[in-house]
């Protein structure tokens, strides 16, 4: 009888121990272990991060770090850390958190309105685990430029503003390869044939598109503006594009933060190949990262004989076009009179 009681007590004790450890295991694995109010949060784990660094990154989002560490070690996460972007959903347990930390998610990378390769490299560096200087140097690498027919001035035409997907920890080499593939995919035989009809190379199309976009924010007007410049090029006229003068002045003064709303004589006298009031043909490189619709405007220009345009005073945001200098001067005088009236003391 005593033996039966002893066995019973031992069995009960074993059950209690098993239940306790079962509860602990359940608590470690299945109990929700997040402490944020958002539906989900993104965490970024750097390349070569240690497990201690991962804990620091996760600490604002994990309620009980001890149970997380315990399971992470059991599931061999602590010595097999993945770099990248990961999402943790509110209410996740440790098991699901560790699973999520093994699923590297792509990052949507966007960029537009960039004036220089330096700005673009900085933009990429703000969205991905990249060193901006390394990006800049890689795209200026002589072997890469030569292989693809670019110069340091024209390599900026490689990039087309869009939304791209990259892994946060994508290497600079993979990034460059992807942008290069996208460039050659865009410049298919049809677009290259259209460029040839305008007696332009793809690079020259992008350079002219950068001027067109700076001249007008109205997408519907860009094909008309593009043809004005194409007409000027065919006649051997100076482009005399104000945006190129502004770019030239910024470049010469090494200050791209300044805002120049009106071109005056000190800008016009800038001695730079980007100043199309002084130098014929296209500038040596783009003055801006043009949108695809600006590129398409150059490839599909509106057919007309206009050689001049200036801002309209009756259709704000648009321009008045002219075929002769006399007509243009009439339009220009209207604009100057309107501008003078706007700036005169009331």
CSV table of C-alpha atoms in Angstrom, one decimal:
chain,number,residue,atom,x,y,z
A,1,UNK,CA,0.0,0.0,0.0
A,2,UNK,CA,2.8,2.4,0.9
A,3,UNK,CA,4.5,1.5,-2.4
A,4,UNK,CA,1.4,2.4,-4.3
A,5,UNK,CA,1.2,5.8,-2.5
A,6,UNK,CA,4.8,6.5,-3.2
A,7,UNK,CA,4.3,5.6,-6.9
A,8,UNK,CA,1.2,7.9,-7.0
A,9,UNK,CA,3.0,10.8,-5.4
A,10,UNK,CA,5.9,10.4,-7.8
A,11,UNK,CA,3.5,10.2,-10.7
A,12,UNK,CA,1.8,13.4,-9.5
A,13,UNK,CA,5.1,15.1,-9.0
A,14,UNK,CA,6.2,14.1,-12.5
A,15,UNK,CA,2.9,15.4,-13.9
A,16,UNK,CA,3.4,18.7,-12.1
A,17,UNK,CA,6.9,19.0,-13.4
A,18,UNK,CA,5.8,18.1,-16.9
A,19,UNK,CA,2.9,20.5,-16.7
A,20,UNK,CA,5.2,23.2,-15.4
A,21,UNK,CA,7.7,22.7,-18.2
A,22,UNK,CA,4.9,22.3,-20.7
A,23,UNK,CA,3.5,25.6,-19.6
A,24,UNK,CA,7.0,27.2,-19.8
A,25,UNK,CA,7.5,25.8,-23.3
A,26,UNK,CA,4.0,27.0,-24.3
A,27,UNK,CA,4.8,30.4,-22.8
A,28,UNK,CA,8.2,30.6,-24.7
A,29,UNK,CA,6.8,29.4,-28.0
A,30,UNK,CA,3.1,30.4,-28.3
A,31,UNK,CA,2.4,33.4,-25.9
A,32,UNK,CA,2.1,36.7,-27.8
A,33,UNK,CA,5.3,38.6,-27.1
A,34,UNK,CA,5.1,42.1,-28.8
A,35,UNK,CA,4.7,45.5,-27.3
A,36,UNK,CA,3.8,48.0,-30.0
A,37,UNK,CA,0.4,49.5,-30.9
A,38,UNK,CA,0.8,49.5,-34.7
A,39,UNK,CA,-0.5,46.6,-36.8
A,40,UNK,CA,3.0,45.8,-37.9
A,41,UNK,CA,6.5,47.2,-37.7
A,42,UNK,CA,9.5,46.9,-39.9
A,43,UNK,CA,12.9,46.1,-38.5
A,44,UNK,CA,16.2,46.3,-40.3
A,45,UNK,CA,19.0,43.9,-39.4
A,46,UNK,CA,22.4,45.1,-40.7
A,47,UNK,CA,24.9,42.8,-42.5
A,48,UNK,CA,27.1,40.9,-40.0
A,49,UNK,CA,25.0,41.9,-37.1
A,50,UNK,CA,25.6,40.0,-33.8
A,51,UNK,CA,22.8,38.4,-31.8
A,52,UNK,CA,23.3,41.0,-29.2
A,53,UNK,CA,22.9,43.8,-31.8
A,54,UNK,CA,19.7,42.1,-33.0
A,55,UNK,CA,18.3,42.1,-29.4
A,56,UNK,CA,19.0,45.8,-29.2
A,57,UNK,CA,17.2,46.4,-32.4
A,58,UNK,CA,14.2,44.3,-31.3
A,59,UNK,CA,14.0,45.6,-27.7
A,60,UNK,CA,11.4,48.3,-28.5
A,61,UNK,CA,9.1,45.7,-29.9
A,62,UNK,CA,9.6,42.6,-27.8
A,63,UNK,CA,7.9,42.3,-24.4
A,64,UNK,CA,9.9,39.5,-22.9
A,65,UNK,CA,13.4,39.3,-24.3
A,66,UNK,CA,14.3,36.4,-22.1
A,67,UNK,CA,11.8,34.0,-23.7
A,68,UNK,CA,12.7,35.2,-27.2
A,69,UNK,CA,16.4,34.6,-26.6
A,70,UNK,CA,15.7,31.2,-25.2
A,71,UNK,CA,13.7,30.1,-28.3
A,72,UNK,CA,16.1,31.8,-30.7
A,73,UNK,CA,18.9,29.7,-29.3
A,74,UNK,CA,16.9,26.5,-29.6
A,75,UNK,CA,15.9,27.3,-33.2
A,76,UNK,CA,19.5,28.1,-34.1
A,77,UNK,CA,18.6,31.7,-35.0
A,78,UNK,CA,21.2,33.2,-32.6
A,79,UNK,CA,24.1,31.9,-34.7
A,80,UNK,CA,22.4,32.1,-38.1
A,81,UNK,CA,21.2,35.7,-38.4
A,82,UNK,CA,19.9,37.1,-41.7
A,83,UNK,CA,20.4,40.7,-42.8
A,84,UNK,CA,17.6,42.7,-44.4
A,85,UNK,CA,14.1,44.1,-43.8
A,86,UNK,CA,11.7,42.1,-41.7
A,87,UNK,CA,8.1,42.7,-40.5
A,88,UNK,CA,6.8,41.8,-37.1
A,89,UNK,CA,3.0,41.8,-36.7
A,90,UNK,CA,1.3,42.8,-33.5
A,91,UNK,CA,0.5,39.8,-31.3
A,92,UNK,CA,3.1,37.5,-32.8
A,93,UNK,CA,4.6,34.9,-30.5
A,94,UNK,CA,8.3,34.1,-30.3
A,95,UNK,CA,8.0,31.3,-32.8
A,96,UNK,CA,6.4,33.5,-35.4
A,97,UNK,CA,8.8,36.3,-34.7
A,98,UNK,CA,11.8,34.1,-35.4
A,99,UNK,CA,10.1,32.8,-38.6
A,100,UNK,CA,9.5,36.4,-39.7
A,101,UNK,CA,13.2,37.2,-39.0
A,102,UNK,CA,14.2,34.6,-41.6
A,103,UNK,CA,12.0,36.2,-44.3
A,104,UNK,CA,13.9,39.1,-46.0
A,105,UNK,CA,11.3,41.4,-47.6
A,106,UNK,CA,12.0,43.7,-50.6
A,107,UNK,CA,12.0,47.4,-50.1
A,108,UNK,CA,10.2,49.7,-52.5
A,109,UNK,CA,12.8,52.2,-53.7
A,110,UNK,CA,11.6,55.5,-55.3
A,111,UNK,CA,13.5,58.4,-56.7
A,112,UNK,CA,12.7,61.4,-58.9
A,113,UNK,CA,13.6,65.1,-59.2
A,114,UNK,CA,17.3,64.4,-58.8
A,115,UNK,CA,19.7,66.9,-60.3
A,116,UNK,CA,22.9,65.0,-60.0
A,117,UNK,CA,24.4,61.6,-59.5
A,118,UNK,CA,25.5,62.6,-56.1
A,119,UNK,CA,21.9,63.4,-55.1
A,120,UNK,CA,20.7,60.1,-56.5
A,121,UNK,CA,23.4,58.1,-54.6
A,122,UNK,CA,22.3,59.9,-51.4
A,123,UNK,CA,18.6,59.0,-52.1
A,124,UNK,CA,19.5,55.3,-52.5
A,125,UNK,CA,21.6,55.4,-49.3
A,126,UNK,CA,18.6,56.7,-47.4
A,127,UNK,CA,16.4,53.8,-48.5
A,128,UNK,CA,18.9,50.9,-48.5
A,129,UNK,CA,21.8,49.6,-46.6
A,130,UNK,CA,24.3,51.2,-48.9
A,131,UNK,CA,27.1,53.7,-48.6
A,132,UNK,CA,26.3,56.6,-50.8
A,133,UNK,CA,30.0,57.3,-51.7
A,134,UNK,CA,30.4,53.6,-52.7
A,135,UNK,CA,27.4,53.9,-54.9
A,136,UNK,CA,28.7,57.0,-56.5
A,137,UNK,CA,32.1,55.6,-57.2
A,138,UNK,CA,30.7,52.3,-58.6
A,139,UNK,CA,28.7,54.1,-61.2
A,140,UNK,CA,31.7,56.3,-62.1
A,141,UNK,CA,34.0,53.2,-62.4
A,142,UNK,CA,35.9,53.7,-65.7
A,143,UNK,CA,35.5,50.1,-66.9
A,144,UNK,CA,31.7,50.3,-66.4
A,145,UNK,CA,31.4,53.6,-68.2
A,146,UNK,CA,33.5,52.4,-71.1
A,147,UNK,CA,31.6,49.1,-71.4
A,148,UNK,CA,28.2,50.9,-71.6
A,149,UNK,CA,29.2,54.0,-73.6
A,150,UNK,CA,28.8,56.5,-70.8
A,151,UNK,CA,30.9,59.3,-69.4
A,152,UNK,CA,30.8,60.6,-65.9
A,153,UNK,CA,28.5,63.4,-67.3
A,154,UNK,CA,26.1,61.1,-69.1
A,155,UNK,CA,25.9,58.1,-66.8
A,156,UNK,CA,23.0,59.8,-65.0
A,157,UNK,CA,20.9,59.0,-68.1
A,158,UNK,CA,21.1,55.4,-67.0
A,159,UNK,CA,18.3,55.9,-64.4
A,160,UNK,CA,14.6,56.2,-65.1
A,161,UNK,CA,12.4,57.4,-62.2
A,162,UNK,CA,10.1,54.7,-61.1
A,163,UNK,CA,9.4,52.4,-58.1
A,164,UNK,CA,11.8,49.6,-57.9
A,165,UNK,CA,12.1,46.7,-55.5
A,166,UNK,CA,15.4,45.7,-53.9
A,167,UNK,CA,16.3,43.8,-50.8
A,168,UNK,CA,17.4,46.3,-48.2
A,169,UNK,CA,20.8,44.7,-48.0
A,170,UNK,CA,21.3,44.4,-51.7
A,171,UNK,CA,25.0,44.9,-52.7
A,172,UNK,CA,26.0,47.9,-54.8
A,173,UNK,CA,27.1,45.6,-57.6
A,174,UNK,CA,23.7,43.9,-57.8
A,175,UNK,CA,22.0,47.3,-57.7
A,176,UNK,CA,24.1,48.5,-60.6
A,177,UNK,CA,23.4,45.4,-62.6
A,178,UNK,CA,19.7,45.8,-62.0
A,179,UNK,CA,19.6,49.4,-63.1
A,180,UNK,CA,21.7,48.5,-66.2
A,181,UNK,CA,19.3,45.8,-67.1
A,182,UNK,CA,16.3,48.1,-66.7
A,183,UNK,CA,18.1,50.7,-68.9
A,184,UNK,CA,18.6,48.3,-71.8
A,185,UNK,CA,15.1,46.9,-71.4
A,186,UNK,CA,13.7,50.4,-71.8
A,187,UNK,CA,15.8,51.3,-74.8
A,188,UNK,CA,14.4,48.6,-77.0
A,189,UNK,CA,14.6,48.6,-80.8
A,190,UNK,CA,11.5,50.6,-81.2
A,191,UNK,CA,12.7,53.5,-79.0
A,192,UNK,CA,16.1,53.4,-80.5
A,193,UNK,CA,14.6,53.7,-83.9
A,194,UNK,CA,12.5,56.7,-82.8
A,195,UNK,CA,15.6,58.3,-81.4
A,196,UNK,CA,17.4,57.8,-84.7
A,197,UNK,CA,14.5,59.6,-86.5
A,198,UNK,CA,15.3,62.6,-84.5
A,199,UNK,CA,19.0,62.2,-85.3
A,200,UNK,CA,19.7,61.5,-81.6
A,201,UNK,CA,21.3,58.7,-79.5
A,202,UNK,CA,19.4,57.4,-76.5
A,203,UNK,CA,21.8,59.4,-74.3
A,204,UNK,CA,21.0,62.6,-76.2
A,205,UNK,CA,17.3,61.9,-76.0
A,206,UNK,CA,17.6,61.8,-72.2
A,207,UNK,CA,19.7,65.0,-72.1
A,208,UNK,CA,17.1,66.9,-74.1
A,209,UNK,CA,14.3,65.3,-72.1
A,210,UNK,CA,15.9,66.7,-68.9
A,211,UNK,CA,15.7,70.2,-70.4
A,212,UNK,CA,12.1,69.7,-71.6
A,213,UNK,CA,10.9,68.6,-68.2
A,214,UNK,CA,12.6,71.6,-66.5
A,215,UNK,CA,10.9,73.9,-69.0
A,216,UNK,CA,7.4,72.7,-68.4
A,217,UNK,CA,5.7,70.8,-65.6
A,218,UNK,CA,2.7,70.2,-67.9
A,219,UNK,CA,3.0,66.7,-69.3
A,220,UNK,CA,0.6,67.5,-72.2
A,221,UNK,CA,2.9,70.4,-73.3
A,222,UNK,CA,6.2,68.5,-73.3
A,223,UNK,CA,5.9,67.1,-76.9
A,224,UNK,CA,5.4,70.7,-78.2
A,225,UNK,CA,8.4,72.0,-76.2
A,226,UNK,CA,10.5,69.1,-77.3
A,227,UNK,CA,9.8,69.9,-81.0
A,228,UNK,CA,10.9,73.5,-80.4
A,229,UNK,CA,14.3,72.3,-79.3
A,230,UNK,CA,14.5,69.7,-82.1
A,231,UNK,CA,13.7,72.4,-84.6
A,232,UNK,CA,16.5,74.6,-83.2
A,233,UNK,CA,19.0,71.7,-83.3
A,234,UNK,CA,18.2,71.0,-86.9
A,235,UNK,CA,18.7,74.7,-87.8
A,236,UNK,CA,22.0,74.9,-85.9
A,237,UNK,CA,20.5,77.5,-83.5
A,238,UNK,CA,21.5,77.8,-79.9
A,239,UNK,CA,19.0,76.1,-77.6
A,240,UNK,CA,19.1,79.1,-75.2
A,241,UNK,CA,17.3,77.1,-72.5
A,242,UNK,CA,17.1,78.9,-69.2
A,243,UNK,CA,17.2,75.6,-67.1
A,244,UNK,CA,20.7,74.9,-68.6
A,245,UNK,CA,21.9,78.3,-67.5
A,246,UNK,CA,20.6,77.7,-64.0
A,247,UNK,CA,22.3,74.3,-63.9
A,248,UNK,CA,25.6,75.7,-65.2
A,249,UNK,CA,25.6,78.5,-62.6
A,250,UNK,CA,24.9,76.0,-59.8
A,251,UNK,CA,27.6,73.7,-61.0
A,252,UNK,CA,30.2,76.5,-61.4
A,253,UNK,CA,29.4,77.9,-57.9
A,254,UNK,CA,29.2,74.3,-56.5
A,255,UNK,CA,26.0,75.2,-54.8
A,256,UNK,CA,23.0,73.1,-55.8
A,257,UNK,CA,21.0,74.1,-52.8
A,258,UNK,CA,20.3,77.6,-54.2
A,259,UNK,CA,16.9,78.4,-55.7
A,260,UNK,CA,17.1,80.5,-58.9
A,261,UNK,CA,13.6,81.5,-60.1
A,262,UNK,CA,14.7,84.0,-62.7
A,263,UNK,CA,17.7,84.0,-65.0
A,264,UNK,CA,19.7,87.3,-65.0
A,265,UNK,CA,22.9,88.5,-66.6
A,266,UNK,CA,25.2,87.0,-63.9
A,267,UNK,CA,23.8,83.6,-64.8
A,268,UNK,CA,23.9,84.1,-68.6
A,269,UNK,CA,27.6,84.9,-68.6
A,270,UNK,CA,28.5,81.7,-66.9
A,271,UNK,CA,31.2,80.1,-69.0
A,272,UNK,CA,30.2,76.4,-68.9
A,273,UNK,CA,29.4,73.9,-71.7
A,274,UNK,CA,26.0,73.5,-69.9
A,275,UNK,CA,25.2,77.1,-70.7
A,276,UNK,CA,23.2,76.7,-74.0
A,277,UNK,CA,23.2,80.5,-74.5
A,278,UNK,CA,27.0,80.3,-75.0
A,279,UNK,CA,27.5,76.9,-76.5
A,280,UNK,CA,25.8,75.2,-79.4
A,281,UNK,CA,24.1,71.8,-79.4
A,282,UNK,CA,23.2,69.8,-76.3
A,283,UNK,CA,25.0,70.2,-73.0
A,284,UNK,CA,27.5,67.4,-72.1
A,285,UNK,CA,25.0,65.7,-69.8
A,286,UNK,CA,21.5,65.8,-68.4
A,287,UNK,CA,20.6,68.7,-66.1
A,288,UNK,CA,18.0,66.7,-64.3
A,289,UNK,CA,16.7,63.1,-64.0
A,290,UNK,CA,13.8,63.2,-66.6
A,291,UNK,CA,10.6,61.2,-66.2
A,292,UNK,CA,9.7,58.6,-68.7
A,293,UNK,CA,7.0,60.9,-70.2
A,294,UNK,CA,9.6,63.6,-70.8
A,295,UNK,CA,11.7,61.0,-72.7
A,296,UNK,CA,8.7,59.9,-74.6
A,297,UNK,CA,7.9,63.5,-75.5
A,298,UNK,CA,11.3,63.8,-77.2
A,299,UNK,CA,10.8,60.5,-79.0
A,300,UNK,CA,7.2,61.4,-80.0
A,301,UNK,CA,7.3,65.2,-80.5
A,302,UNK,CA,4.4,67.3,-81.7
A,303,UNK,CA,5.0,68.2,-85.4
A,304,UNK,CA,5.2,72.0,-85.8
A,305,UNK,CA,7.5,74.9,-86.9
A,306,UNK,CA,7.8,76.8,-83.7
A,307,UNK,CA,11.3,78.1,-82.7
A,308,UNK,CA,10.4,80.1,-79.7
A,309,UNK,CA,8.3,80.0,-76.5
A,310,UNK,CA,7.8,82.0,-73.4
A,311,UNK,CA,5.5,81.8,-70.3
A,312,UNK,CA,1.9,82.6,-71.0
A,313,UNK,CA,0.1,85.3,-69.1
A,314,UNK,CA,-3.4,84.1,-69.9
A,315,UNK,CA,-2.9,80.3,-69.5
A,316,UNK,CA,-0.7,80.1,-66.4
A,317,UNK,CA,1.7,77.1,-66.3
A,318,UNK,CA,1.7,76.9,-70.0
A,319,UNK,CA,3.6,78.8,-72.8
A,320,UNK,CA,3.0,80.9,-75.9
A,321,UNK,CA,4.8,79.6,-79.0
A,322,UNK,CA,6.0,81.5,-82.0
A,323,UNK,CA,7.7,80.7,-85.4
A,324,UNK,CA,9.4,84.1,-85.8
A,325,UNK,CA,11.5,86.2,-83.5
A,326,UNK,CA,9.1,89.1,-84.0
A,327,UNK,CA,6.1,87.0,-82.8
A,328,UNK,CA,8.2,85.8,-79.9
A,329,UNK,CA,9.2,89.4,-78.9
A,330,UNK,CA,5.5,90.3,-78.7
A,331,UNK,CA,4.8,87.4,-76.4
A,332,UNK,CA,7.9,88.2,-74.3
A,333,UNK,CA,6.9,91.8,-73.9
A,334,UNK,CA,3.5,90.7,-72.6
A,335,UNK,CA,5.1,88.4,-70.1
A,336,UNK,CA,7.6,91.1,-68.9
A,337,UNK,CA,4.8,93.6,-68.5
A,338,UNK,CA,2.8,91.2,-66.5
A,339,UNK,CA,5.9,90.2,-64.4
A,340,UNK,CA,6.7,93.9,-63.8
A,341,UNK,CA,3.1,94.5,-62.7
A,342,UNK,CA,3.3,91.6,-60.2
A,343,UNK,CA,6.5,92.9,-58.6
A,344,UNK,CA,5.6,96.6,-58.6
A,345,UNK,CA,4.7,98.1,-55.1
A,346,UNK,CA,1.0,98.2,-54.5
